[in-house]
CSV table of C-alpha atoms in Angstrom, one decimal:
chain,number,residue,atom,x,y,z
A,857,UNK,CA,0.0,0.0,0.0
A,858,UNK,CA,1.5,3.4,-1.1
A,859,UNK,CA,2.0,6.2,1.4
A,860,UNK,CA,2.1,8.7,-1.4
A,861,UNK,CA,-1.7,9.1,-2.0
A,862,UNK,CA,-2.8,12.4,-0.6
A,863,UNK,CA,-3.3,15.5,-2.8
A,864,UNK,CA,-2.5,18.8,-1.2
A,865,UNK,CA,-6.0,19.9,-0.1
A,866,UNK,CA,-6.8,16.4,1.4
A,867,UNK,CA,-3.4,16.3,3.1
A,868,UNK,CA,-4.0,19.6,4.7
A,869,UNK,CA,-7.4,18.5,6.1
A,870,UNK,CA,-6.0,15.2,7.4
A,871,UNK,CA,-2.8,16.6,8.9
A,872,UNK,CA,-4.1,19.8,10.5
A,873,UNK,CA,-6.2,18.2,13.3
A,874,UNK,CA,-3.6,15.6,14.0
A,875,UNK,CA,-0.7,18.1,14.3
A,876,UNK,CA,-2.8,20.5,16.3
A,877,UNK,CA,-3.7,17.7,18.7
A,878,UNK,CA,0.0,16.8,18.9
A,879,UNK,CA,0.9,20.4,19.6
A,880,UNK,CA,-1.4,20.5,22.6
A,881,UNK,CA,-0.3,17.1,23.8
A,882,UNK,CA,3.4,18.2,23.8
A,883,UNK,CA,2.3,21.5,25.4
A,884,UNK,CA,0.9,19.5,28.4
A,885,UNK,CA,3.7,16.9,28.6
A,886,UNK,CA,6.9,18.9,27.9
A,887,UNK,CA,7.4,22.0,30.2
A,888,UNK,CA,10.2,23.6,28.1
A,889,UNK,CA,8.0,23.3,25.0
A,890,UNK,CA,5.1,24.8,26.9
A,891,UNK,CA,7.3,27.8,27.9
A,892,UNK,CA,8.3,28.3,24.3
A,893,UNK,CA,4.7,28.3,23.1
A,894,UNK,CA,3.6,30.6,26.0
A,895,UNK,CA,6.5,33.0,25.2
A,896,UNK,CA,5.5,33.2,21.5
A,897,UNK,CA,1.8,33.4,22.2
A,898,UNK,CA,1.0,30.3,20.1
A,899,UNK,CA,-2.5,29.1,20.7
A,900,UNK,CA,-5.3,27.3,18.9
A,901,UNK,CA,-7.3,27.4,16.7
A,902,UNK,CA,-4.9,26.9,13.8
A,903,UNK,CA,-6.5,27.4,10.4
A,904,UNK,CA,-3.6,25.9,8.3
A,905,UNK,CA,-0.7,23.6,8.8
A,906,UNK,CA,1.5,26.6,8.2
A,907,UNK,CA,-0.1,28.4,11.2
A,908,UNK,CA,1.3,25.8,13.7
A,909,UNK,CA,4.1,26.9,15.9
A,910,UNK,CA,7.5,25.6,14.8
A,911,UNK,CA,10.7,24.8,16.7
A,912,UNK,CA,14.2,25.6,15.3
A,913,UNK,CA,15.8,22.2,14.8
A,914,UNK,CA,18.9,23.5,16.6
A,915,UNK,CA,17.0,23.6,20.0
A,916,UNK,CA,17.4,19.8,20.2
A,917,UNK,CA,21.2,20.4,20.6
A,918,UNK,CA,20.6,22.8,23.6
A,919,UNK,CA,17.4,21.6,25.4
A,920,UNK,CA,16.1,18.3,26.7
A,921,UNK,CA,12.8,18.1,24.9
A,922,UNK,CA,10.7,15.0,25.7
A,923,UNK,CA,7.0,14.4,26.3
A,924,UNK,CA,7.3,11.1,28.1
A,925,UNK,CA,8.5,10.3,31.6
A,926,UNK,CA,12.2,9.4,31.8
A,927,UNK,CA,11.4,5.8,32.8
A,928,UNK,CA,9.5,5.3,29.5
A,929,UNK,CA,12.4,6.4,27.3
A,930,UNK,CA,13.2,3.4,25.2
A,931,UNK,CA,15.9,4.8,22.9
A,932,UNK,CA,17.9,8.1,22.7
A,933,UNK,CA,19.0,9.0,19.3
A,934,UNK,CA,21.9,11.5,18.7
A,935,UNK,CA,22.6,13.4,15.5
A,936,UNK,CA,26.1,13.4,14.1
A,937,UNK,CA,27.3,17.0,14.0
A,938,UNK,CA,30.9,17.6,13.2
A,939,UNK,CA,33.7,17.5,15.8
A,940,UNK,CA,33.1,19.9,18.7
A,941,UNK,CA,29.4,20.3,18.1
A,942,UNK,CA,26.7,19.2,20.6
A,943,UNK,CA,24.6,16.5,19.0
A,944,UNK,CA,20.8,16.7,19.0
A,945,UNK,CA,19.2,14.2,21.4
A,946,UNK,CA,15.9,12.6,20.4
A,947,UNK,CA,13.9,10.7,23.0
A,948,UNK,CA,11.7,7.8,21.8
A,949,UNK,CA,9.4,5.6,23.8
A,950,UNK,CA,8.5,2.1,22.5
A,951,UNK,CA,5.4,3.3,20.7
A,952,UNK,CA,7.3,6.1,18.8
A,953,UNK,CA,10.2,3.9,18.0
A,954,UNK,CA,7.9,1.2,16.6
A,955,UNK,CA,5.9,3.8,14.5
A,956,UNK,CA,9.0,5.4,13.0
A,957,UNK,CA,10.4,2.0,12.0
A,958,UNK,CA,7.1,1.0,10.5
A,959,UNK,CA,6.5,4.1,8.5
A,960,UNK,CA,10.1,4.3,7.2
A,961,UNK,CA,9.5,0.7,5.9
A,962,UNK,CA,6.2,1.7,4.3
A,963,UNK,CA,7.8,4.7,2.6
A,964,UNK,CA,10.7,2.7,1.1
A,965,UNK,CA,8.4,-0.2,0.1
A,966,UNK,CA,6.9,2.1,-2.5
A,967,UNK,CA,10.2,1.9,-4.5
A,968,UNK,CA,11.7,-1.3,-3.2
A,969,UNK,CA,8.7,-3.7,-3.1
A,970,UNK,CA,7.6,-6.1,-0.4
A,971,UNK,CA,10.7,-8.4,-0.3
A,972,UNK,CA,14.2,-7.7,0.9
A,973,UNK,CA,16.4,-7.2,-2.0
A,974,UNK,CA,20.1,-8.3,-2.4
A,975,UNK,CA,22.0,-5.2,-1.4
A,976,UNK,CA,25.2,-3.4,-2.6
A,977,UNK,CA,26.4,-0.8,-0.2
A,978,UNK,CA,28.6,2.0,-1.6
A,979,UNK,CA,30.8,2.2,1.5
A,980,UNK,CA,33.2,0.2,3.6
A,981,UNK,CA,32.0,-2.3,6.2
A,982,UNK,CA,34.2,-0.5,8.8
A,983,UNK,CA,31.7,2.4,8.7
A,984,UNK,CA,29.2,0.3,10.6
A,985,UNK,CA,31.7,-1.2,13.0
A,986,UNK,CA,32.8,2.1,14.5
A,987,UNK,CA,31.6,2.1,18.1
A,988,UNK,CA,30.8,5.8,18.0
A,989,UNK,CA,28.6,5.1,14.8
A,990,UNK,CA,28.7,8.3,12.7
A,991,UNK,CA,25.6,9.6,10.9
A,992,UNK,CA,27.0,7.9,7.8
A,993,UNK,CA,27.3,4.6,9.7
A,994,UNK,CA,23.9,4.9,11.2
A,995,UNK,CA,22.5,5.7,7.8
A,996,UNK,CA,24.1,2.6,6.3
A,997,UNK,CA,23.0,0.4,9.2
A,998,UNK,CA,19.5,1.6,9.0
A,999,UNK,CA,19.2,0.9,5.3
A,1000,UNK,CA,20.7,-2.5,5.7
A,1001,UNK,CA,17.4,-3.6,7.3
A,1002,UNK,CA,15.8,-3.3,3.8
A,1003,UNK,CA,18.4,-5.6,2.1
A,1004,UNK,CA,20.0,-9.1,2.3
A,1005,UNK,CA,23.3,-10.6,1.2
A,1006,UNK,CA,24.9,-7.2,1.9
A,1007,UNK,CA,28.0,-6.6,-0.1
A,1008,UNK,CA,30.3,-3.6,0.3
A,1009,UNK,CA,31.8,-1.8,-2.7
A,1010,UNK,CA,34.8,-0.6,-0.7
A,1011,UNK,CA,37.2,-2.7,1.3
A,1012,UNK,CA,38.3,-1.9,4.9
A,1013,UNK,CA,40.9,0.6,3.6
A,1014,UNK,CA,38.3,2.5,1.5
A,1015,UNK,CA,39.5,1.1,-1.9
A,1016,UNK,CA,37.1,-0.3,-4.5
A,1017,UNK,CA,36.7,-4.1,-4.1
A,1018,UNK,CA,36.0,-4.9,-7.7
A,1019,UNK,CA,36.1,-8.7,-7.0
A,1020,UNK,CA,33.4,-8.5,-4.4
A,1021,UNK,CA,31.2,-6.4,-6.7
A,1022,UNK,CA,31.6,-8.9,-9.6
A,1023,UNK,CA,30.8,-11.8,-7.3
A,1024,UNK,CA,27.7,-10.1,-6.1
A,1025,UNK,CA,26.5,-9.3,-9.6
A,1026,UNK,CA,27.2,-12.9,-10.8
A,1027,UNK,CA,24.7,-14.0,-8.1
A,1028,UNK,CA,22.2,-11.2,-8.3
A,1029,UNK,CA,22.8,-9.0,-11.4
A,1030,UNK,CA,20.0,-10.5,-13.4
A,1031,UNK,CA,17.2,-9.7,-10.8
A,1032,UNK,CA,16.2,-6.6,-9.0
A,1033,UNK,CA,18.7,-5.5,-6.3
A,1034,UNK,CA,19.2,-2.5,-4.0
A,1035,UNK,CA,22.1,-0.1,-4.1
A,1036,UNK,CA,22.5,2.3,-1.2
A,1037,UNK,CA,25.1,5.0,-0.6
A,1038,UNK,CA,25.6,8.7,0.2
A,1039,UNK,CA,25.4,10.8,-2.9
A,1040,UNK,CA,29.0,11.9,-3.2
A,1041,UNK,CA,30.3,8.4,-2.7
A,1042,UNK,CA,27.9,7.0,-5.2
A,1043,UNK,CA,29.2,9.5,-7.8
A,1044,UNK,CA,32.8,8.9,-6.8
A,1045,UNK,CA,32.8,5.1,-6.9
A,1046,UNK,CA,29.8,3.7,-8.8
A,1047,UNK,CA,30.4,5.1,-12.2
A,1048,UNK,CA,34.0,3.8,-12.5
A,1049,UNK,CA,33.0,0.2,-11.8
A,1050,UNK,CA,32.4,-0.6,-15.4
A,1051,UNK,CA,29.5,-2.9,-14.6
A,1052,UNK,CA,25.9,-3.3,-15.6
A,1053,UNK,CA,23.5,-2.0,-12.9
A,1054,UNK,CA,20.4,-1.8,-15.0
A,1055,UNK,CA,18.4,-4.1,-12.6
A,1056,UNK,CA,19.3,-2.0,-9.6
A,1057,UNK,CA,17.2,0.4,-7.5
A,1058,UNK,CA,19.5,3.2,-6.2
A,1059,UNK,CA,18.6,4.9,-2.9
A,1060,UNK,CA,20.9,7.7,-2.0
A,1061,UNK,CA,21.0,10.8,0.3
A,1062,UNK,CA,23.2,13.7,1.5
A,1063,UNK,CA,26.5,14.9,0.4
A,1064,UNK,CA,25.5,17.2,-2.4
A,1065,UNK,CA,27.9,19.9,-1.4
A,1066,UNK,CA,30.9,18.3,-3.0
A,1067,UNK,CA,29.0,17.6,-6.1
A,1068,UNK,CA,27.8,21.2,-6.4
A,1069,UNK,CA,31.5,22.3,-6.2
A,1070,UNK,CA,32.0,20.1,-9.3
A,1071,UNK,CA,28.9,21.6,-11.0
A,1072,UNK,CA,27.0,18.3,-10.8
A,1073,UNK,CA,23.3,18.8,-10.2
A,1074,UNK,CA,20.6,16.1,-9.8
A,1075,UNK,CA,19.8,16.0,-13.5
A,1076,UNK,CA,23.5,15.5,-14.5
A,1077,UNK,CA,23.9,12.9,-11.6
A,1078,UNK,CA,20.9,10.8,-13.0
A,1079,UNK,CA,22.0,11.3,-16.6
A,1080,UNK,CA,25.5,10.1,-16.1
A,1081,UNK,CA,24.5,7.1,-13.9
A,1082,UNK,CA,22.1,6.0,-16.6
A,1083,UNK,CA,24.7,6.4,-19.4
A,1084,UNK,CA,27.6,4.8,-17.5
A,1085,UNK,CA,26.0,2.1,-15.4
A,1086,UNK,CA,22.5,1.6,-16.9
A,1087,UNK,CA,21.0,2.8,-13.6
A,1088,UNK,CA,17.6,4.3,-14.3
A,1089,UNK,CA,15.7,3.7,-11.0
A,1090,UNK,CA,17.2,6.4,-8.8
A,1091,UNK,CA,15.6,7.8,-5.6
A,1092,UNK,CA,17.2,10.6,-3.6
A,1093,UNK,CA,15.8,11.2,-0.1
A,1094,UNK,CA,15.8,14.0,2.5
A,1095,UNK,CA,15.5,13.4,6.2
A,1096,UNK,CA,17.0,14.0,9.6
A,1097,UNK,CA,17.4,12.3,13.0
A,1098,UNK,CA,15.2,15.1,14.6
A,1099,UNK,CA,12.2,13.6,12.7
A,1100,UNK,CA,13.3,10.0,12.5
A,1101,UNK,CA,11.3,7.6,10.4
A,1102,UNK,CA,10.1,10.5,8.1
A,1103,UNK,CA,11.9,10.7,4.7
A,1104,UNK,CA,11.0,12.8,1.7
A,1105,UNK,CA,11.5,10.6,-1.3
A,1106,UNK,CA,12.4,11.5,-4.9
A,1107,UNK,CA,9.7,10.5,-7.3
A,1108,UNK,CA,10.3,8.0,-10.2
A,1109,UNK,CA,10.8,10.8,-12.7
A,1110,UNK,CA,13.5,12.6,-10.7
A,1111,UNK,CA,11.2,15.7,-10.7
A,1112,UNK,CA,11.5,16.5,-7.0
A,1113,UNK,CA,11.1,15.2,-3.4
A,1114,UNK,CA,7.7,14.1,-2.3
A,1115,UNK,CA,6.0,14.0,1.1
A,1116,UNK,CA,4.6,10.8,2.5
A,1117,UNK,CA,0.9,11.0,3.6
A,1118,UNK,CA,1.8,11.5,7.3
A,1119,UNK,CA,4.2,14.5,6.5
A,1120,UNK,CA,4.5,17.7,4.6
A,1121,UNK,CA,6.8,20.7,4.0
A,1122,UNK,CA,6.3,24.4,4.4
A,1123,UNK,CA,8.8,26.8,2.7
A,1124,UNK,CA,9.2,30.0,4.9
A,1125,UNK,CA,10.4,33.4,3.7
A,1126,UNK,CA,13.4,34.0,6.1
A,1127,UNK,CA,12.5,37.7,6.2
A,1128,UNK,CA,8.8,37.5,7.0
A,1129,UNK,CA,8.5,33.9,8.2
A,1130,UNK,CA,5.4,33.6,6.1
A,1131,UNK,CA,4.9,30.7,3.8
A,1132,UNK,CA,6.6,31.3,0.4
A,1133,UNK,CA,4.6,30.5,-2.7
A,1134,UNK,CA,5.7,27.7,-5.1
A,1135,UNK,CA,8.8,28.8,-7.0
A,1136,UNK,CA,10.2,31.1,-4.3
A,1137,UNK,CA,13.0,29.7,-2.2
A,1138,UNK,CA,13.1,29.9,1.6
A,1139,UNK,CA,13.8,27.8,4.7
A,1140,UNK,CA,12.4,24.3,4.8
A,1141,UNK,CA,10.0,23.5,7.6
A,1142,UNK,CA,9.2,19.8,8.0
A,1143,UNK,CA,6.0,18.5,9.6
A,1144,UNK,CA,5.2,14.9,10.5
A,1145,UNK,CA,2.7,13.1,12.8
A,1146,UNK,CA,5.4,10.6,13.9
A,1147,UNK,CA,7.1,12.5,16.7
A,1148,UNK,CA,4.7,11.6,19.6
A,1149,UNK,CA,7.3,11.2,22.4
A,1150,UNK,CA,9.1,14.6,21.8
A,1151,UNK,CA,7.9,17.9,20.3
A,1152,UNK,CA,9.5,17.4,16.9
A,1153,UNK,CA,6.4,17.4,14.8
A,1154,UNK,CA,6.9,20.9,13.3
A,1155,UNK,CA,10.5,21.8,12.8
A,1156,UNK,CA,12.3,24.7,11.0
A,1157,UNK,CA,15.4,23.3,9.5
A,1158,UNK,CA,18.6,25.2,8.5
A,1159,UNK,CA,18.2,24.1,4.9
A,1160,UNK,CA,17.0,26.1,1.9
A,1161,UNK,CA,14.4,24.7,-0.5
A,1162,UNK,CA,11.8,25.5,-3.0
A,1163,UNK,CA,8.4,24.0,-3.9
A,1164,UNK,CA,8.6,23.1,-7.6
A,1165,UNK,CA,4.9,22.2,-8.0
A,1166,UNK,CA,1.8,21.0,-6.2
A,1167,UNK,CA,-0.3,18.0,-7.3
A,1168,UNK,CA,1.3,18.1,-10.8
A,1169,UNK,CA,4.0,15.3,-10.6
A,1170,UNK,CA,4.4,11.5,-10.5
A,1171,UNK,CA,2.9,11.4,-6.9
A,1172,UNK,CA,0.4,13.7,-5.3
A,1173,UNK,CA,1.2,16.6,-3.0
A,1174,UNK,CA,4.1,19.1,-3.0
A,1175,UNK,CA,7.2,18.3,-4.9
A,1176,UNK,CA,10.2,20.2,-3.7
A,1177,UNK,CA,13.9,20.6,-4.0
A,1178,UNK,CA,16.6,21.1,-1.4
A,1179,UNK,CA,18.9,24.0,-2.4
A,1180,UNK,CA,21.5,23.6,0.3
A,1181,UNK,CA,22.4,24.8,3.8
A,1182,UNK,CA,21.6,28.3,5.1
A,1183,UNK,CA,24.7,30.3,4.9
A,1184,UNK,CA,26.6,30.3,8.2
A,1185,UNK,CA,24.5,27.3,9.4
A,1186,UNK,CA,26.8,24.7,10.9
A,1187,UNK,CA,27.8,21.8,8.7
A,1188,UNK,CA,25.6,18.8,9.2
A,1189,UNK,CA,28.5,16.3,9.2
A,1190,UNK,CA,27.4,13.0,7.6
A,1191,UNK,CA,28.9,12.1,4.3
A,1192,UNK,CA,30.5,15.5,3.6
A,1193,UNK,CA,33.1,14.6,6.3
A,1194,UNK,CA,34.2,11.7,4.2
A,1195,UNK,CA,37.9,11.9,3.3
A,1196,UNK,CA,38.5,15.0,5.5
A,1197,UNK,CA,39.7,13.1,8.6
């Protein structure tokens, strides 16, 4: 069952009451959140999703924001950040942890199908062995749940293991298989393998900064992978630990990122904080009904984006593009730290 079914007006009518109820639930259960709402004068009724009060995503680095008693905390997730930064801390109870796992699977199932696929990981196995588990490692580990017969493209020293790739393709190259990697590493290592990846579904994320420096945009990325590897099923995604389980997935035509039915985006003008119309860039606000154990349901990110269209693409709802980080916002870490250490 697809989670990309709701057109914009229907999504608004479904999400608004759920998110408004979540806002009040977090107001009651999380004293720091209540103080923030009181200070800003935020109060119902809210007429649109864009009227809901947002939190800057950075607050999760400086404040303990949870809406469940400490004894009910089942898992604490931390963001990567780069060296010296305080990580975000995200508190999940069992119910929230189960929901985010379930909805992430439902989102990816739309492009991967029901069965676990053989999986090629464009990284080194050492990235998931690191006890401190970087964001890159956590991303790889999380995606490995959706694959089987995991094979890593790089050896422990970070060199291409052509033999391992050839062995994998001898076993699985004639059927559908999953390839996952961070965007820059996919660009760096996948094109030079000289192998046929026409049966693959590529899921990739993050690390556009280095590609932008090489004047490689999404269209060029897709074109070259198709020409050099036969890769035509390509899905970028956008997500963050502060809204775990919610990812915004690139549609089959590569025409933008789409919101699953339980989430949406608002682009805000950084001068007025009002919602920017389609075509006008601004700060990305992400909304999701999944954060029930902490007030992360309406978050203003430090990323710039633009809505490219509404209800006019391969899937319903807004389709949007991430344009990069807000100037002076701290680097997110993740795959852009690859090769800098």
